[in-house]
Amino acid sequence: MFSEYLIEYLKVFAVGGAICLIGQILINHTKITTSRILVFFMLLGGLFEILGLYKYLVEFGGSGATVPISGFGSVLVKGAFEAVEEFGVIGIITGGMSGAAMGISAAILFGFIFALIFKARTKEK
Amino acid sequence: MQRKGNQTYIFDNPPYIIGAYSVVGPKEAEGNFGDYYDLRLENDTFEEKSYEKAECKMHKTAMENAVNKAGLTFKDIDTIISGDISNQITASSFSARGHDAMYLGLYSACATFGEAALVGSMLICGGFMDKLLCSTSSHFSSAERQYRYPLELGNQRPPAAQWTVTGAGAVVIAKTGKSGAPRITGGTVGKITDLGITDVNNMGAAMAPAACECLYTHFKESGREPSYYDLILTGDLGKYGRDMTRYLLKEKGLDLPETFNDCGAMIFKDEQETFQGGSGAGCSSSVFASFIYKQMSSGHLNKVLLVPTGALLSKTSSEQGESIPGIAHAISIEVL
Amino acid sequence: MDKNTYPEFVKKTSPKTRKLKTMLWAFVVGGLICCVGEAIKDIIDKYFNLTAVQLSALATMSMIFLGSFFTALGLYDKLGRKAGAGSIVPITGFANSIVSSAIEHNREGVVFGICAQMFTIAGPVIVFGIALSCVAGLVKLLIIG
């Protein structure tokens, strides 16, 4: 029982860590900014989903593949696919937002609430 | 003739620095010049609601106390010459409002203090004015949000980056003063120098050619050797920019002695992890109004060349892919 | 030195990132954040009877809440300074980019400060995300079928 969990979590750790590691290599070798990293990994995840490959990564790595922003890209694509199946042409427009609804809405909501309460602090280092 | 060559001035009747005051934030207070600053803030918000307001209050405090230390009131001050790097120099102009004095706002990014002191000295030497107040300021958190990213963003600062100094420095310059007071004996007005650096995270590299140009011209036109000065300090090149300036000057056949250093490279300690050191319009002014002024007044230093350096970019210009023009102005301060 | 040789020289001599150290940090922190996500999923799954879609949506929301909350407390930027991509790439980093922009500008008011500035960093993600889904929809419609 315990060793099953351990292996499961090790896989999550390895896959998630590896995706972030690629990001760090990009930071170290190019002048990539936060926005570009996020966009790059989201598009990469979306591309793998379109090619039908991302699901294998999710099967193997679980949250290691869904927590990184590339998982967000794959959710967007999945949403679009489902919407097209259901509504046809209109699904092209509606699909993305329906897939990403939770991610975007939650971030905007928390951002709004916390911005009303908290203040930005000076960095110490 | 007070003008030597094209860019350099040696004044016949050097004006006196009769008062100086510096205000810095908590991180700067923990740095290498901690004991020299007149006011060390425990909190860099300075009991204000925003960092812009805090910078303004720091600037105002420095101005008022410099005038007090000179034993004057604002009625005696002919004009205030000041600048900063916060949104169309609002910190300076807001600090000057409410005071009964003429006001000249300047912008040369982090070289503003050099520009202000040089323009001020020229106004006095030209016989136009008697007493002036020169001041500049910068604030880490107001600069960070204006030029870079939100404070709470979890990004990594690149290794060539510098840390904007939270500080303000003000000096009162006058036609007459006591003997033994530091005097601005001359200076060199810099030219815009741009060698095609576009990396906004490496200001030292962008400004080093300007510092090199200014220093080279100063020594050539004034006829002084680098060994003439007890201390040659550039403004905020940081460690990398300082070493690059030394290298560029060596290439031109000018060897700088051990007395050459940089305010930005000296202001913080290594363990404060600012990487290349400090930057910002408040860097050279707060170091001058504290460490240099006090060392000169107490007789430990007699001849100092201060060369504040500035990177004249905006967020828009760098987003449009423009390279970063640099500027540097030299002022020589001596106890005669 | 001129405009051609100087940038080259600077590129060669400018200080470099300590690669191994930053890569290790990114790997470990990124992996751990994903493990937190997995743990949240496991815990929700244990106590509530949810479908797979509901479960992953709830787990995503929890991660975004954590990212936002630690940003608001002023801790996420401290983590990011060490972890780099390890805390940018996970969805918590997306939340951080939105919440940090929003908090940064709250002194400029609710409408022009918080609401308008919220997307200065994360905006491209949303724009490209929508574009991506439209392309994906087209691919599905025309190619995959």
PDB file of N, CA and C in Angstrom, chain B residues 49-51 141 145 149-156 159-160 194-197 202 204-206 208-209 240 244 247-248 251 273 276 323, chain C residues 1-3 6-7 9-10 13-17 22 71 74 76-77 80-84 87-88 96-97 100-101 104-105 107-108 121:
ATOM      1  N   LYS B  49       1.346  55.768   1.903  1.00  0.00           N
ATOM      2  CA  LYS B  49       0.468  54.739   1.359  1.00  0.00           C
ATOM      3  C   LYS B  49       1.042  54.058   0.123  1.00  0.00           C
ATOM      4  N   SER B  50       1.914  54.728  -0.599  1.00  0.00           N
ATOM      5  CA  SER B  50       2.489  54.092  -1.786  1.00  0.00           C
ATOM      6  C   SER B  50       3.983  54.350  -1.820  1.00  0.00           C
ATOM      7  N   TYR B  51       4.692  53.557  -2.623  1.00  0.00           N
ATOM      8  CA  TYR B  51       6.145  53.710  -2.707  1.00  0.00           C
ATOM      9  C   TYR B  51       6.532  55.018  -3.403  1.00  0.00           C
ATOM     10  N   SER B 141      11.224  50.069  -4.840  1.00  0.00           N
ATOM     11  CA  SER B 141       9.914  49.525  -5.163  1.00  0.00           C
ATOM     12  C   SER B 141       9.142  50.354  -6.181  1.00  0.00           C
ATOM     13  N   ARG B 145       8.426  48.554 -10.098  1.00  0.00           N
ATOM     14  CA  ARG B 145       7.112  48.430 -10.735  1.00  0.00           C
ATOM     15  C   ARG B 145       7.046  49.241 -12.017  1.00  0.00           C
ATOM     16  N   TYR B 149       9.007  44.304 -12.998  1.00  0.00           N
ATOM     17  CA  TYR B 149       7.853  43.455 -12.751  1.00  0.00           C
ATOM     18  C   TYR B 149       7.210  43.780 -11.411  1.00  0.00           C
ATOM     19  N   PRO B 150       5.992  43.252 -11.177  1.00  0.00           N
ATOM     20  CA  PRO B 150       5.385  43.418  -9.860  1.00  0.00           C
ATOM     21  C   PRO B 150       6.292  42.828  -8.774  1.00  0.00           C
ATOM     22  N   LEU B 151       6.245  43.433  -7.580  1.00  0.00           N
ATOM     23  CA  LEU B 151       7.128  42.995  -6.496  1.00  0.00           C
ATOM     24  C   LEU B 151       6.896  41.548  -6.090  1.00  0.00           C
ATOM     25  N   GLU B 152       5.630  41.111  -6.163  1.00  0.00           N
ATOM     26  CA  GLU B 152       5.316  39.762  -5.672  1.00  0.00           C
ATOM     27  C   GLU B 152       5.471  38.694  -6.751  1.00  0.00           C
ATOM     28  N   LEU B 153       5.910  39.070  -7.938  1.00  0.00           N
ATOM     29  CA  LEU B 153       6.088  38.075  -8.993  1.00  0.00           C
ATOM     30  C   LEU B 153       7.301  37.199  -8.679  1.00  0.00           C
ATOM     31  N   GLY B 154       7.113  35.897  -8.820  1.00  0.00           N
ATOM     32  CA  GLY B 154       8.186  34.966  -8.466  1.00  0.00           C
ATOM     33  C   GLY B 154       9.185  34.749  -9.587  1.00  0.00           C
ATOM     34  N   ASN B 155       9.801  35.813 -10.055  1.00  0.00           N
ATOM     35  CA  ASN B 155      10.791  35.657 -11.132  1.00  0.00           C
ATOM     36  C   ASN B 155      12.199  35.666 -10.556  1.00  0.00           C
ATOM     37  N   GLN B 156      13.168  35.252 -11.388  1.00  0.00           N
ATOM     38  CA  GLN B 156      14.549  35.261 -10.934  1.00  0.00           C
ATOM     39  C   GLN B 156      15.269  36.476 -11.478  1.00  0.00           C
ATOM     40  N   PRO B 159      21.904  37.376 -13.182  1.00  0.00           N
ATOM     41  CA  PRO B 159      23.141  37.666 -12.447  1.00  0.00           C
ATOM     42  C   PRO B 159      23.779  39.012 -12.785  1.00  0.00           C
ATOM     43  N   ALA B 160      23.433  39.592 -13.950  1.00  0.00           N
ATOM     44  CA  ALA B 160      24.014  40.897 -14.304  1.00  0.00           C
ATOM     45  C   ALA B 160      23.180  42.045 -13.751  1.00  0.00           C
ATOM     46  N   ASP B 194      26.400  55.184 -27.077  1.00  0.00           N
ATOM     47  CA  ASP B 194      25.584  53.970 -27.217  1.00  0.00           C
ATOM     48  C   ASP B 194      26.344  52.967 -28.077  1.00  0.00           C
ATOM     49  N   LEU B 195      26.761  51.883 -27.442  1.00  0.00           N
ATOM     50  CA  LEU B 195      27.475  50.859 -28.214  1.00  0.00           C
ATOM     51  C   LEU B 195      26.596  49.643 -28.481  1.00  0.00           C
ATOM     52  N   GLY B 196      25.297  49.871 -28.544  1.00  0.00           N
ATOM     53  CA  GLY B 196      24.408  48.821 -29.044  1.00  0.00           C
ATOM     54  C   GLY B 196      23.976  47.755 -28.064  1.00  0.00           C
ATOM     55  N   ILE B 197      24.069  48.044 -26.738  1.00  0.00           N
ATOM     56  CA  ILE B 197      23.579  47.064 -25.762  1.00  0.00           C
ATOM     57  C   ILE B 197      22.052  47.179 -25.669  1.00  0.00           C
ATOM     58  N   ASN B 202      21.352  44.363 -18.000  1.00  0.00           N
ATOM     59  CA  ASN B 202      22.790  44.585 -17.875  1.00  0.00           C
ATOM     60  C   ASN B 202      23.122  46.059 -18.109  1.00  0.00           C
ATOM     61  N   GLY B 204      25.086  47.958 -16.418  1.00  0.00           N
ATOM     62  CA  GLY B 204      26.508  48.241 -16.275  1.00  0.00           C
ATOM     63  C   GLY B 204      27.195  48.229 -17.627  1.00  0.00           C
ATOM     64  N   ALA B 205      26.871  47.226 -18.441  1.00  0.00           N
ATOM     65  CA  ALA B 205      27.464  47.118 -19.772  1.00  0.00           C
ATOM     66  C   ALA B 205      26.995  48.253 -20.666  1.00  0.00           C
ATOM     67  N   ALA B 206      25.735  48.674 -20.507  1.00  0.00           N
ATOM     68  CA  ALA B 206      25.189  49.742 -21.346  1.00  0.00           C
ATOM     69  C   ALA B 206      25.829  51.094 -21.023  1.00  0.00           C
ATOM     70  N   ALA B 208      28.874  51.610 -19.307  1.00  0.00           N
ATOM     71  CA  ALA B 208      30.340  51.638 -19.220  1.00  0.00           C
ATOM     72  C   ALA B 208      30.994  52.465 -20.339  1.00  0.00           C
ATOM     73  N   PRO B 209      30.540  52.352 -21.604  1.00  0.00           N
ATOM     74  CA  PRO B 209      31.163  53.166 -22.654  1.00  0.00           C
ATOM     75  C   PRO B 209      30.998  54.667 -22.409  1.00  0.00           C
ATOM     76  N   TYR B 240      30.327  44.723 -12.559  1.00  0.00           N
ATOM     77  CA  TYR B 240      30.681  44.365 -13.935  1.00  0.00           C
ATOM     78  C   TYR B 240      30.968  45.615 -14.770  1.00  0.00           C
ATOM     79  N   MET B 244      34.385  46.757 -16.571  1.00  0.00           N
ATOM     80  CA  MET B 244      34.349  46.999 -18.012  1.00  0.00           C
ATOM     81  C   MET B 244      34.908  48.385 -18.342  1.00  0.00           C
ATOM     82  N   TYR B 247      38.550  48.304 -18.157  1.00  0.00           N
ATOM     83  CA  TYR B 247      39.077  47.601 -19.330  1.00  0.00           C
ATOM     84  C   TYR B 247      39.055  48.500 -20.576  1.00  0.00           C
ATOM     85  N   LEU B 248      37.902  49.193 -20.779  1.00  0.00           N
ATOM     86  CA  LEU B 248      37.769  50.049 -21.967  1.00  0.00           C
ATOM     87  C   LEU B 248      38.788  51.190 -21.951  1.00  0.00           C
ATOM     88  N   GLU B 251      42.206  49.965 -22.817  1.00  0.00           N
ATOM     89  CA  GLU B 251      42.322  49.807 -24.270  1.00  0.00           C
ATOM     90  C   GLU B 251      42.690  51.123 -24.945  1.00  0.00           C
ATOM     91  N   GLU B 273      23.178  40.037  -1.564  1.00  0.00           N
ATOM     92  CA  GLU B 273      22.730  39.407  -2.812  1.00  0.00           C
ATOM     93  C   GLU B 273      22.041  40.365  -3.773  1.00  0.00           C
ATOM     94  N   GLN B 276      25.186  42.699  -8.931  1.00  0.00           N
ATOM     95  CA  GLN B 276      26.216  43.647  -9.361  1.00  0.00           C
ATOM     96  C   GLN B 276      26.314  44.885  -8.468  1.00  0.00           C
ATOM     97  N   SER B 323      18.426  50.122 -28.647  1.00  0.00           N
ATOM     98  CA  SER B 323      19.558  49.931 -27.747  1.00  0.00           C
ATOM     99  C   SER B 323      19.547  51.034 -26.688  1.00  0.00           C
TER     100      SER B 323
ATOM    101  N   MET C   1      36.625  49.351 -29.545  1.00  0.00           N
ATOM    102  CA  MET C   1      35.296  48.717 -29.440  1.00  0.00           C
ATOM    103  C   MET C   1      34.266  49.566 -30.185  1.00  0.00           C
ATOM    104  N   ASP C   2      33.452  48.946 -31.016  1.00  0.00           N
ATOM    105  CA  ASP C   2      32.393  49.687 -31.679  1.00  0.00           C
ATOM    106  C   ASP C   2      31.072  48.931 -31.513  1.00  0.00           C
ATOM    107  N   LYS C   3      30.058  49.395 -32.237  1.00  0.00           N
ATOM    108  CA  LYS C   3      28.712  48.831 -32.070  1.00  0.00           C
ATOM    109  C   LYS C   3      28.637  47.354 -32.423  1.00  0.00           C
ATOM    110  N   TYR C   6      31.443  45.438 -29.404  1.00  0.00           N
ATOM    111  CA  TYR C   6      31.167  45.581 -27.968  1.00  0.00           C
ATOM    112  C   TYR C   6      30.074  44.631 -27.462  1.00  0.00           C
ATOM    113  N   PRO C   7      28.879  44.568 -28.126  1.00  0.00           N
ATOM    114  CA  PRO C   7      27.864  43.632 -27.630  1.00  0.00           C
ATOM    115  C   PRO C   7      28.355  42.189 -27.602  1.00  0.00           C
ATOM    116  N   PHE C   9      31.480  41.266 -27.102  1.00  0.00           N
ATOM    117  CA  PHE C   9      32.413  41.181 -25.985  1.00  0.00           C
ATOM    118  C   PHE C   9      31.652  41.089 -24.656  1.00  0.00           C
ATOM    119  N   VAL C  10      30.581  41.881 -24.541  1.00  0.00           N
ATOM    120  CA  VAL C  10      29.768  41.864 -23.322  1.00  0.00           C
ATOM    121  C   VAL C  10      29.115  40.496 -23.140  1.00  0.00           C
ATOM    122  N   THR C  13      31.658  38.156 -21.751  1.00  0.00           N
ATOM    123  CA  THR C  13      32.238  38.372 -20.434  1.00  0.00           C
ATOM    124  C   THR C  13      31.217  38.567 -19.321  1.00  0.00           C
ATOM    125  N   SER C  14      29.931  38.805 -19.655  1.00  0.00           N
ATOM    126  CA  SER C  14      28.986  39.152 -18.593  1.00  0.00           C
ATOM    127  C   SER C  14      28.747  37.959 -17.672  1.00  0.00           C
ATOM    128  N   PRO C  15      28.411  38.263 -16.401  1.00  0.00           N
ATOM    129  CA  PRO C  15      28.280  37.198 -15.403  1.00  0.00           C
ATOM    130  C   PRO C  15      27.208  36.183 -15.782  1.00  0.00           C
ATOM    131  N   LYS C  16      27.492  34.936 -15.521  1.00  0.00           N
ATOM    132  CA  LYS C  16      26.583  33.857 -15.920  1.00  0.00           C
ATOM    133  C   LYS C  16      25.820  33.303 -14.708  1.00  0.00           C
ATOM    134  N   THR C  17      24.640  32.753 -15.000  1.00  0.00           N
ATOM    135  CA  THR C  17      23.848  32.086 -13.967  1.00  0.00           C
ATOM    136  C   THR C  17      24.574  30.810 -13.528  1.00  0.00           C
ATOM    137  N   THR C  22      20.606  26.287 -10.144  1.00  0.00           N
ATOM    138  CA  THR C  22      19.253  26.725 -10.477  1.00  0.00           C
ATOM    139  C   THR C  22      18.437  25.578 -11.057  1.00  0.00           C
ATOM    140  N   THR C  71       1.153  34.158  -2.759  1.00  0.00           N
ATOM    141  CA  THR C  71       1.547  35.421  -3.394  1.00  0.00           C
ATOM    142  C   THR C  71       1.106  36.591  -2.523  1.00  0.00           C
ATOM    143  N   GLY C  74       3.133  37.316   0.352  1.00  0.00           N
ATOM    144  CA  GLY C  74       4.489  37.785   0.050  1.00  0.00           C
ATOM    145  C   GLY C  74       5.530  36.685   0.131  1.00  0.00           C
ATOM    146  N   TYR C  76       5.500  33.848  -2.222  1.00  0.00           N
ATOM    147  CA  TYR C  76       5.744  33.171  -3.504  1.00  0.00           C
ATOM    148  C   TYR C  76       6.941  33.761  -4.248  1.00  0.00           C
ATOM    149  N   ASP C  77       7.142  35.083  -4.118  1.00  0.00           N
ATOM    150  CA  ASP C  77       8.294  35.681  -4.806  1.00  0.00           C
ATOM    151  C   ASP C  77       9.606  35.228  -4.185  1.00  0.00           C
ATOM    152  N   GLY C  80      10.156  31.898  -5.671  1.00  0.00           N
ATOM    153  CA  GLY C  80      10.505  32.049  -7.080  1.00  0.00           C
ATOM    154  C   GLY C  80      11.939  32.503  -7.295  1.00  0.00           C
ATOM    155  N   ARG C  81      12.474  33.277  -6.359  1.00  0.00           N
ATOM    156  CA  ARG C  81      13.841  33.756  -6.483  1.00  0.00           C
ATOM    157  C   ARG C  81      14.819  32.581  -6.515  1.00  0.00           C
ATOM    158  N   LYS C  82      14.498  31.532  -5.746  1.00  0.00           N
ATOM    159  CA  LYS C  82      15.351  30.348  -5.699  1.00  0.00           C
ATOM    160  C   LYS C  82      14.970  29.365  -6.800  1.00  0.00           C
ATOM    161  N   ALA C  83      13.644  29.152  -6.947  1.00  0.00           N
ATOM    162  CA  ALA C  83      13.191  28.020  -7.757  1.00  0.00           C
ATOM    163  C   ALA C  83      13.072  28.353  -9.244  1.00  0.00           C
ATOM    164  N   GLY C  84      12.960  29.604  -9.603  1.00  0.00           N
ATOM    165  CA  GLY C  84      12.854  29.981 -11.011  1.00  0.00           C
ATOM    166  C   GLY C  84      11.699  29.294 -11.699  1.00  0.00           C
ATOM    167  N   SER C  87       8.812  27.281  -9.960  1.00  0.00           N
ATOM    168  CA  SER C  87       7.573  27.851  -9.426  1.00  0.00           C
ATOM    169  C   SER C  87       6.848  28.725 -10.452  1.00  0.00           C
ATOM    170  N   ILE C  88       7.432  28.884 -11.654  1.00  0.00           N
ATOM    171  CA  ILE C  88       6.729  29.639 -12.704  1.00  0.00           C
ATOM    172  C   ILE C  88       5.851  28.710 -13.538  1.00  0.00           C
ATOM    173  N   ASN C  96       0.210  33.234  -9.606  1.00  0.00           N
ATOM    174  CA  ASN C  96       1.139  34.246  -9.080  1.00  0.00           C
ATOM    175  C   ASN C  96       1.240  35.440 -10.020  1.00  0.00           C
ATOM    176  N   SER C  97       1.299  35.165 -11.339  1.00  0.00           N
ATOM    177  CA  SER C  97       1.469  36.274 -12.286  1.00  0.00           C
ATOM    178  C   SER C  97       0.227  37.166 -12.314  1.00  0.00           C
ATOM    179  N   SER C 100      -0.023  38.832  -8.438  1.00  0.00           N
ATOM    180  CA  SER C 100       1.024  39.820  -8.151  1.00  0.00           C
ATOM    181  C   SER C 100       0.757  41.122  -8.909  1.00  0.00           C
ATOM    182  N   SER C 101       0.305  41.022 -10.166  1.00  0.00           N
ATOM    183  CA  SER C 101      -0.001  42.232 -10.934  1.00  0.00           C
ATOM    184  C   SER C 101      -1.168  42.974 -10.298  1.00  0.00           C
ATOM    185  N   GLU C 104      -0.053  44.587  -6.958  1.00  0.00           N
ATOM    186  CA  GLU C 104       0.908  45.665  -7.211  1.00  0.00           C
ATOM    187  C   GLU C 104       0.201  46.986  -7.496  1.00  0.00           C
ATOM    188  N   HIS C 105      -0.934  46.896  -8.202  1.00  0.00           N
ATOM    189  CA  HIS C 105      -1.558  48.130  -8.686  1.00  0.00           C
ATOM    190  C   HIS C 105      -2.780  48.556  -7.880  1.00  0.00           C
ATOM    191  N   ARG C 107      -3.087  50.436  -5.420  1.00  0.00           N
ATOM    192  CA  ARG C 107      -3.108  51.835  -4.988  1.00  0.00           C
ATOM    193  C   ARG C 107      -3.591  52.762  -6.101  1.00  0.00           C
ATOM    194  N   GLU C 108      -3.650  52.243  -7.336  1.00  0.00           N
ATOM    195  CA  GLU C 108      -4.140  53.068  -8.437  1.00  0.00           C
ATOM    196  C   GLU C 108      -5.654  52.895  -8.627  1.00  0.00           C
ATOM    197  N   ILE C 121       0.922  40.427 -17.148  1.00  0.00           N
ATOM    198  CA  ILE C 121       1.843  39.311 -17.389  1.00  0.00           C
ATOM    199  C   ILE C 121       1.099  38.075 -17.888  1.00  0.00           C
TER     200      ILE C 121
END
